[in-house]
mmCIF file of C-alpha atoms in Angstrom:
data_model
loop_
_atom_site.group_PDB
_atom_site.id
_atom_site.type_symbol
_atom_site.label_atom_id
_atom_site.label_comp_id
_atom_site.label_asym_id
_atom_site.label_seq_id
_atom_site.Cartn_x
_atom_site.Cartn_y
_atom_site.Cartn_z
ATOM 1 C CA UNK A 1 -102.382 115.008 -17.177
ATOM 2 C CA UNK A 2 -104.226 111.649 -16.577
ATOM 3 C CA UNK A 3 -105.070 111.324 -13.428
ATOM 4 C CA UNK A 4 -107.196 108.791 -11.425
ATOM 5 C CA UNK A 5 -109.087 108.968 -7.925
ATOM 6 C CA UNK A 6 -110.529 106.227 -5.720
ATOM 7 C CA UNK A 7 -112.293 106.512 -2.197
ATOM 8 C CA UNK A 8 -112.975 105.825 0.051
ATOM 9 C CA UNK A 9 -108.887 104.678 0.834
ATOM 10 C CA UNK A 10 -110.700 101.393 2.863
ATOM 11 C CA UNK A 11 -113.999 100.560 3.841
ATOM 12 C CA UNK A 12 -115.284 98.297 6.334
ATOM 13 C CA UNK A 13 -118.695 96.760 5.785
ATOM 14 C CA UNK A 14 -120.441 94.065 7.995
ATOM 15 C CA UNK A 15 -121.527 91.020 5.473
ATOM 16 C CA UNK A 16 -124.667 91.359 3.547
ATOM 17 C CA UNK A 17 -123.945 95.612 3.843
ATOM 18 C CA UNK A 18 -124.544 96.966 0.313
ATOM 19 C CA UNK A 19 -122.204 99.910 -0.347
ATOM 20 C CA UNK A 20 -120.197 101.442 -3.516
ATOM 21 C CA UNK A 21 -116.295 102.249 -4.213
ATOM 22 C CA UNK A 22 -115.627 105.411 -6.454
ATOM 23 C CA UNK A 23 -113.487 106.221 -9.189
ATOM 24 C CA UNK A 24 -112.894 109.600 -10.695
ATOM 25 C CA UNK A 25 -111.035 110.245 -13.159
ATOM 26 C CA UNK A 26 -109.386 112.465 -15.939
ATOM 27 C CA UNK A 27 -108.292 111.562 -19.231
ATOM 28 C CA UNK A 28 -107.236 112.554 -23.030
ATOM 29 C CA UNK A 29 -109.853 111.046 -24.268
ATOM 30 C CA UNK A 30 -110.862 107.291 -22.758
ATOM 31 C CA UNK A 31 -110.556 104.113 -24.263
ATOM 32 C CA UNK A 32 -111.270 102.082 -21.745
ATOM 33 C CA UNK A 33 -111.867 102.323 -17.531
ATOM 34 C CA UNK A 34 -110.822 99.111 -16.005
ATOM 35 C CA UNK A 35 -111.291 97.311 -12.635
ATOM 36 C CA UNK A 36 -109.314 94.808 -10.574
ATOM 37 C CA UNK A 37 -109.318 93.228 -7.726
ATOM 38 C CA UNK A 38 -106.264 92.315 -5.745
ATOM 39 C CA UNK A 39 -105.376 90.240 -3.028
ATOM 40 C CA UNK A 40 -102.556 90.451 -0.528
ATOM 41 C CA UNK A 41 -99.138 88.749 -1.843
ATOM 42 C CA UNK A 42 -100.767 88.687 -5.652
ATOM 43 C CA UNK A 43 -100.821 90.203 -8.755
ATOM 44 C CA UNK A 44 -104.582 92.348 -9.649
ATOM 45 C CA UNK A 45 -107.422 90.097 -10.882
ATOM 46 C CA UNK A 46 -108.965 91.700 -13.923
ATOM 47 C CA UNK A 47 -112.953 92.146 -13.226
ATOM 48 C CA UNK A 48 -114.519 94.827 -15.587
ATOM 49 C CA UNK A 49 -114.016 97.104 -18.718
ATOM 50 C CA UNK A 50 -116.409 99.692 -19.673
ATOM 51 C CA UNK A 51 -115.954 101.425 -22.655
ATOM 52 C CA UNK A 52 -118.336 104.379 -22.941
ATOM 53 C CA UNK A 53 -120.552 106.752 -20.294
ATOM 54 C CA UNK A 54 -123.595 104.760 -19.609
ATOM 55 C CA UNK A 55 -122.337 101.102 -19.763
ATOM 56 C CA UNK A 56 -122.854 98.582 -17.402
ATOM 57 C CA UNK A 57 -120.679 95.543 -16.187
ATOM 58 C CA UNK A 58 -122.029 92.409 -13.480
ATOM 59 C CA UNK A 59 -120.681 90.049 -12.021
ATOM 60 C CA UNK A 60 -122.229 88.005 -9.430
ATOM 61 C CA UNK A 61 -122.348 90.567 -6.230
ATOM 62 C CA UNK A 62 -120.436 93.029 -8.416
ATOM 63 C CA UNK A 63 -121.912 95.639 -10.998
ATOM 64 C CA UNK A 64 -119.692 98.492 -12.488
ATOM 65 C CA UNK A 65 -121.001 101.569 -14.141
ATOM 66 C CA UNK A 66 -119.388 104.732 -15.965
ATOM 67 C CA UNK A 67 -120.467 108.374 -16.566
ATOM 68 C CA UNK A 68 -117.861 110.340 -18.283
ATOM 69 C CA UNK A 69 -116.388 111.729 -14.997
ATOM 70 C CA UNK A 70 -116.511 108.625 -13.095
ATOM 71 C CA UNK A 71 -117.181 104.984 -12.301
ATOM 72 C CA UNK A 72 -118.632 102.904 -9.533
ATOM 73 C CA UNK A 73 -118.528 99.776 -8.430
ATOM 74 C CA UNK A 74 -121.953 98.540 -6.351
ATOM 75 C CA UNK A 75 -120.726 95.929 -4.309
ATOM 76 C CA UNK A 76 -124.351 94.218 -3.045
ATOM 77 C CA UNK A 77 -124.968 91.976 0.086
ATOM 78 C CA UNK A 78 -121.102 91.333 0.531
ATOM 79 C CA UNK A 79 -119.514 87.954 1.750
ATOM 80 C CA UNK A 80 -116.196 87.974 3.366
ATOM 81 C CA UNK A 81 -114.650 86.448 0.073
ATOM 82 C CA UNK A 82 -115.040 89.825 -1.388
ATOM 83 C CA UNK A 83 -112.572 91.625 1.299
ATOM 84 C CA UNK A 84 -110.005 92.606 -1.072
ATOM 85 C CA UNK A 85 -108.114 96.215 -2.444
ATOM 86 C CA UNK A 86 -110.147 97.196 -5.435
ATOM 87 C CA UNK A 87 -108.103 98.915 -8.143
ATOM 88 C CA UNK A 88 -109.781 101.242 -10.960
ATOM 89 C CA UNK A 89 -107.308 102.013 -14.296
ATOM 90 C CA UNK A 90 -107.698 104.327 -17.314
ATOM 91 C CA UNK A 91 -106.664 103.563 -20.632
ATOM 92 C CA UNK A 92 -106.132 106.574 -22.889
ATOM 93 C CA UNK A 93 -106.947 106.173 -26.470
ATOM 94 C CA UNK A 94 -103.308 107.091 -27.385
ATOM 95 C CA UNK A 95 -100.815 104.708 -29.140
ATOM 96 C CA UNK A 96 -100.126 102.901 -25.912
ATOM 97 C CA UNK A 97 -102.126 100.592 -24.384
ATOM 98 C CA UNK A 98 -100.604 102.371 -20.631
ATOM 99 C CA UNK A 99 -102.656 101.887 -17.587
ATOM 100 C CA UNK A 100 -103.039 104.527 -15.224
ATOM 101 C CA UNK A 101 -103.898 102.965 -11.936
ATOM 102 C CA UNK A 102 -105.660 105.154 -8.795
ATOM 103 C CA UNK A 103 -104.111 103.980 -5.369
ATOM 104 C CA UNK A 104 -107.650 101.218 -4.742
ATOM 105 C CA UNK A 105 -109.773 101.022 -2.163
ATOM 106 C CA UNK A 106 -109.210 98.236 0.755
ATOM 107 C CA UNK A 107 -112.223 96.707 1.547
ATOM 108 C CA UNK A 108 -113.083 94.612 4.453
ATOM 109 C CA UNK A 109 -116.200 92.537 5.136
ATOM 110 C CA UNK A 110 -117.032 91.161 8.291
ATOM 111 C CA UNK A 111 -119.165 88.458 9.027
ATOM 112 C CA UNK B 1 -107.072 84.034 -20.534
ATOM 113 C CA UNK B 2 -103.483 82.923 -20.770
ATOM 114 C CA UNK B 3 -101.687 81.408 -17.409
ATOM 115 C CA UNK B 4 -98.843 84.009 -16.811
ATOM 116 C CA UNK B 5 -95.796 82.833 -14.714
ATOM 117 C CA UNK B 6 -93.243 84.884 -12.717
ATOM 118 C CA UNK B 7 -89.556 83.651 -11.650
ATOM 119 C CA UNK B 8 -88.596 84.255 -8.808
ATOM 120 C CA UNK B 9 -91.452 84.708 -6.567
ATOM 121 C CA UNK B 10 -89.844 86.786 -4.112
ATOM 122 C CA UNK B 11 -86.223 87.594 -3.480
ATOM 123 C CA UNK B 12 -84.322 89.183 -0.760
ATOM 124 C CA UNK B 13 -81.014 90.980 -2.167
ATOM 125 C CA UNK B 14 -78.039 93.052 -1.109
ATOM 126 C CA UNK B 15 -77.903 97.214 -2.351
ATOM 127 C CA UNK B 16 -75.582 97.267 -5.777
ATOM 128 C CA UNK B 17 -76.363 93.998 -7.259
ATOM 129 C CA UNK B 18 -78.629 93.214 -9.968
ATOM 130 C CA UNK B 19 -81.314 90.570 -9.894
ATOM 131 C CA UNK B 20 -83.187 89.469 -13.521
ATOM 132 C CA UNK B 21 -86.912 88.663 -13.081
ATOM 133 C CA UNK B 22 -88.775 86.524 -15.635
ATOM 134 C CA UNK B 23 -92.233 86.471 -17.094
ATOM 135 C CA UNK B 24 -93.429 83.689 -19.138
ATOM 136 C CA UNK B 25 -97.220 83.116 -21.053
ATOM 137 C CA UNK B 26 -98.547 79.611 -21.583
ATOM 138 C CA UNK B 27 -99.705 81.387 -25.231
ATOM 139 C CA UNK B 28 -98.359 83.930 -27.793
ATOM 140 C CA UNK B 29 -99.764 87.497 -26.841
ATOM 141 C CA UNK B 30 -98.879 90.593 -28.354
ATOM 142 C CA UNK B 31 -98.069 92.947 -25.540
ATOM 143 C CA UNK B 32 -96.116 92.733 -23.045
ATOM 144 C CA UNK B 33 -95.509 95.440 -19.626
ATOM 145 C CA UNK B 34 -93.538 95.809 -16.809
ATOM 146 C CA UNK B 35 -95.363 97.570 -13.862
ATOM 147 C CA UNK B 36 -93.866 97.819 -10.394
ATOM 148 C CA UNK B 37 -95.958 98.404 -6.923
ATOM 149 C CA UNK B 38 -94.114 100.271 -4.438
ATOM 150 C CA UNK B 39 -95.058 99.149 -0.384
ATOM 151 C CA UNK B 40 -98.892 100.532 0.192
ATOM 152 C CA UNK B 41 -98.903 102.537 -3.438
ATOM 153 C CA UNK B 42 -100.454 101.252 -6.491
ATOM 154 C CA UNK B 43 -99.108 100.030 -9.802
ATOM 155 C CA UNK B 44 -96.851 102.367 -11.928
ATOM 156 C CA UNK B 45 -95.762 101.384 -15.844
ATOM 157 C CA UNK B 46 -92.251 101.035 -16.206
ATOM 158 C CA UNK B 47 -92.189 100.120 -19.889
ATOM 159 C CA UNK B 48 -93.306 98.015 -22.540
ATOM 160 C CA UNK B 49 -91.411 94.897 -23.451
ATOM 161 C CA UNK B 50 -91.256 95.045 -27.417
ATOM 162 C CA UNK B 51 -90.902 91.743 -29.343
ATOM 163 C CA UNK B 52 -87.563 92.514 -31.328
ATOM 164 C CA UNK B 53 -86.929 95.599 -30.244
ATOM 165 C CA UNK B 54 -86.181 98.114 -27.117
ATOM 166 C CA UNK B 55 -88.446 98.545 -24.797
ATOM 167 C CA UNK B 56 -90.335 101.780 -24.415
ATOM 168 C CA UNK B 57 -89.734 103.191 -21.530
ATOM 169 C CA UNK B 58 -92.563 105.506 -19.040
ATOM 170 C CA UNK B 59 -90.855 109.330 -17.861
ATOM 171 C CA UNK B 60 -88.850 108.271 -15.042
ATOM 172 C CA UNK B 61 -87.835 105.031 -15.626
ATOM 173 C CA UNK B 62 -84.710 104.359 -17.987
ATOM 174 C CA UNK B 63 -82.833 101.174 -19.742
ATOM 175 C CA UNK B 64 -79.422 101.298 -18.046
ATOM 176 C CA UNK B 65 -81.353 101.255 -14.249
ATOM 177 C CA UNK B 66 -84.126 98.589 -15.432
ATOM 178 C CA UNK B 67 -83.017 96.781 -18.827
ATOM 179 C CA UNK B 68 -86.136 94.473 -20.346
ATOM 180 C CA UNK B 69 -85.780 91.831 -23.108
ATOM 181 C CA UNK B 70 -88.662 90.267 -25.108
ATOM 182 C CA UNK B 71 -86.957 87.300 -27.485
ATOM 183 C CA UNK B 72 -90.373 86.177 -28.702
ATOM 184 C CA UNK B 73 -94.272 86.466 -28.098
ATOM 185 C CA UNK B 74 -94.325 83.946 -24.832
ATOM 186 C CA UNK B 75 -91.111 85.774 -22.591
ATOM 187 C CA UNK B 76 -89.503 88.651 -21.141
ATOM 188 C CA UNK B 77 -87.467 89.396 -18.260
ATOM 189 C CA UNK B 78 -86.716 92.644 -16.340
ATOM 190 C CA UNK B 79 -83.332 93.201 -14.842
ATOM 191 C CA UNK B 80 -83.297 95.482 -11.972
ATOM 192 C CA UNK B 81 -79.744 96.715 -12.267
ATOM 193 C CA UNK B 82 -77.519 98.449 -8.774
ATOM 194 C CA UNK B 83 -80.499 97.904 -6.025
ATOM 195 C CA UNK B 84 -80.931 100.209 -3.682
ATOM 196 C CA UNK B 85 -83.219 100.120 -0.790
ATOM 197 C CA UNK B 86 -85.777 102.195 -2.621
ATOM 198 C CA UNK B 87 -86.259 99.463 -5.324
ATOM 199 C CA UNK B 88 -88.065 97.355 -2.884
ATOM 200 C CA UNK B 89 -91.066 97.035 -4.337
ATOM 201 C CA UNK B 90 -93.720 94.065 -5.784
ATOM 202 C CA UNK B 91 -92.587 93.864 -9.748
ATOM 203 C CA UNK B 92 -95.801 92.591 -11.889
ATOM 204 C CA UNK B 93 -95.286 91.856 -15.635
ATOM 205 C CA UNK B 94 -98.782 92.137 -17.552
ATOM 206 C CA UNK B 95 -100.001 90.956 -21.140
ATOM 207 C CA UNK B 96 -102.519 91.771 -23.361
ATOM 208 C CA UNK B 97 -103.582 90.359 -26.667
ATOM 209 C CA UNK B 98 -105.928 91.858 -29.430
ATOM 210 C CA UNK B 99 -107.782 93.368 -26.671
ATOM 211 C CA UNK B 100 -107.373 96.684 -24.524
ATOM 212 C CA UNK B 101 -107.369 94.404 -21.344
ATOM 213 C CA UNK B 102 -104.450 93.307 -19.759
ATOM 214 C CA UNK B 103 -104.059 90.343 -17.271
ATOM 215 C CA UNK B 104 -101.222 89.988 -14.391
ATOM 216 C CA UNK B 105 -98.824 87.793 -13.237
ATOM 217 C CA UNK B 106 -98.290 87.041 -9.954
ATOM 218 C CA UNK B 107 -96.004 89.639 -8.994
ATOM 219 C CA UNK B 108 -92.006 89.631 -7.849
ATOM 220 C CA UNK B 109 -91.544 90.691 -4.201
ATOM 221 C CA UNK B 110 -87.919 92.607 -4.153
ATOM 222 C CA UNK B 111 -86.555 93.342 -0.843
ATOM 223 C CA UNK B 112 -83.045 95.122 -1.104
ATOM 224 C CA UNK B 113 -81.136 95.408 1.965
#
């Protein structure tokens, strides 16, 4: 069964405190790993896709990377814009185009 | 990416009725989903809105309880039919278009009393 794993559940970071979220996952084959970020009262913000182990995503404070267990997303020198829930997604390369979320991680950054 | 639209925003409605929630795209994409996000949990497929056809529906979710239309490449609405309390939940329609990446709409807050 496809499966995917995120931790830590939250994490609390003071601003300009480095740190990385953690997805692990299982799937029939991968077509694509996917992150988003969401904020409270709206829909997920689509960040990243990474295709195949060893590929690399950035985006200003934000670089995602995937092995072909699991991806992480480096989150360096936060700001308190970038407190948010995190969501990681697998794609299976099936005839659907289904996304199989894990349950995020909530991060908040303090100033 | 394309400007998706949700109507209504929120809604507040009694157990047994049925309340239709719409999705439009400000462009023509070629898939459309249905996800809902249960309070605290994250996002679960209900089905995919098919453009002249029935929707496909995920293992646990079926057309009578949640009925979906797609008339053309720009719309679709999902009817949650006979609330209950446990369909309280943040609705999100998604889209996706000659890519594997699929962008949100704001979401549809359902609280059934």
């Amino acid at each position: 069964e496809d499966q995917v794993t995120q931790s830590p559940e939250a994490l609390r970071l003071q601003e300009g405190e480095s740190s990385s979220l953690n997805c692990s996952y299982t799937v029939s084959g991968l077509r694509g790993l996917f992150w988003y970020r969401q904020d409270p009262g709206k829909g997920p913000e689509f960040l990243f896709t990474l295709y195949s182990a060893g590929e690399e995503k950035e985006k200003e404070r934000l670089k995602a990377t995937l092995t072909k267990k699991e991806s992480f997303l480096h989150i360096t020198a936060p700001k308190p814009e970038d407190s948010a829930t995190y969501l990681c997604a697998v794609q299976a390369r099936d005839s659907s185009y289904k996304l199989i979320f894990g349950s995020g991680t909530r991060l908040l950054v303090r100033p | 990416s394309a400007v998706i639209s949700q109507k209504p925003s929120r809604d507040i409605c009694q157990r047994g009725t049925s309340l239709t929630i719409q999705c439009q795209v400000d462009s023509q994409v070629t898939m459309m989903f249905w996800y809902r996000q249960q309070p605290g949990q994250s996002l679960t497929l209900i089905a995919t809105a098919n453009q002249g056809s029935e929707a496909t529906y995920e293992s646990g979710f079926v057309i009578d309880k949640f009925p979906i239309s797609r008339p053309n490449l720009t719309f679709s609405t999902l009817t949650v039919s006979n609330m209950s309390p446990e369909d309280s939940s943040i609705y999100l329609c998604s889209v996706a278009s000659g890519t594997s990446e699929q962008f949100f709409g704001p979401g549809t807050r359902l609280t059934v009393l």
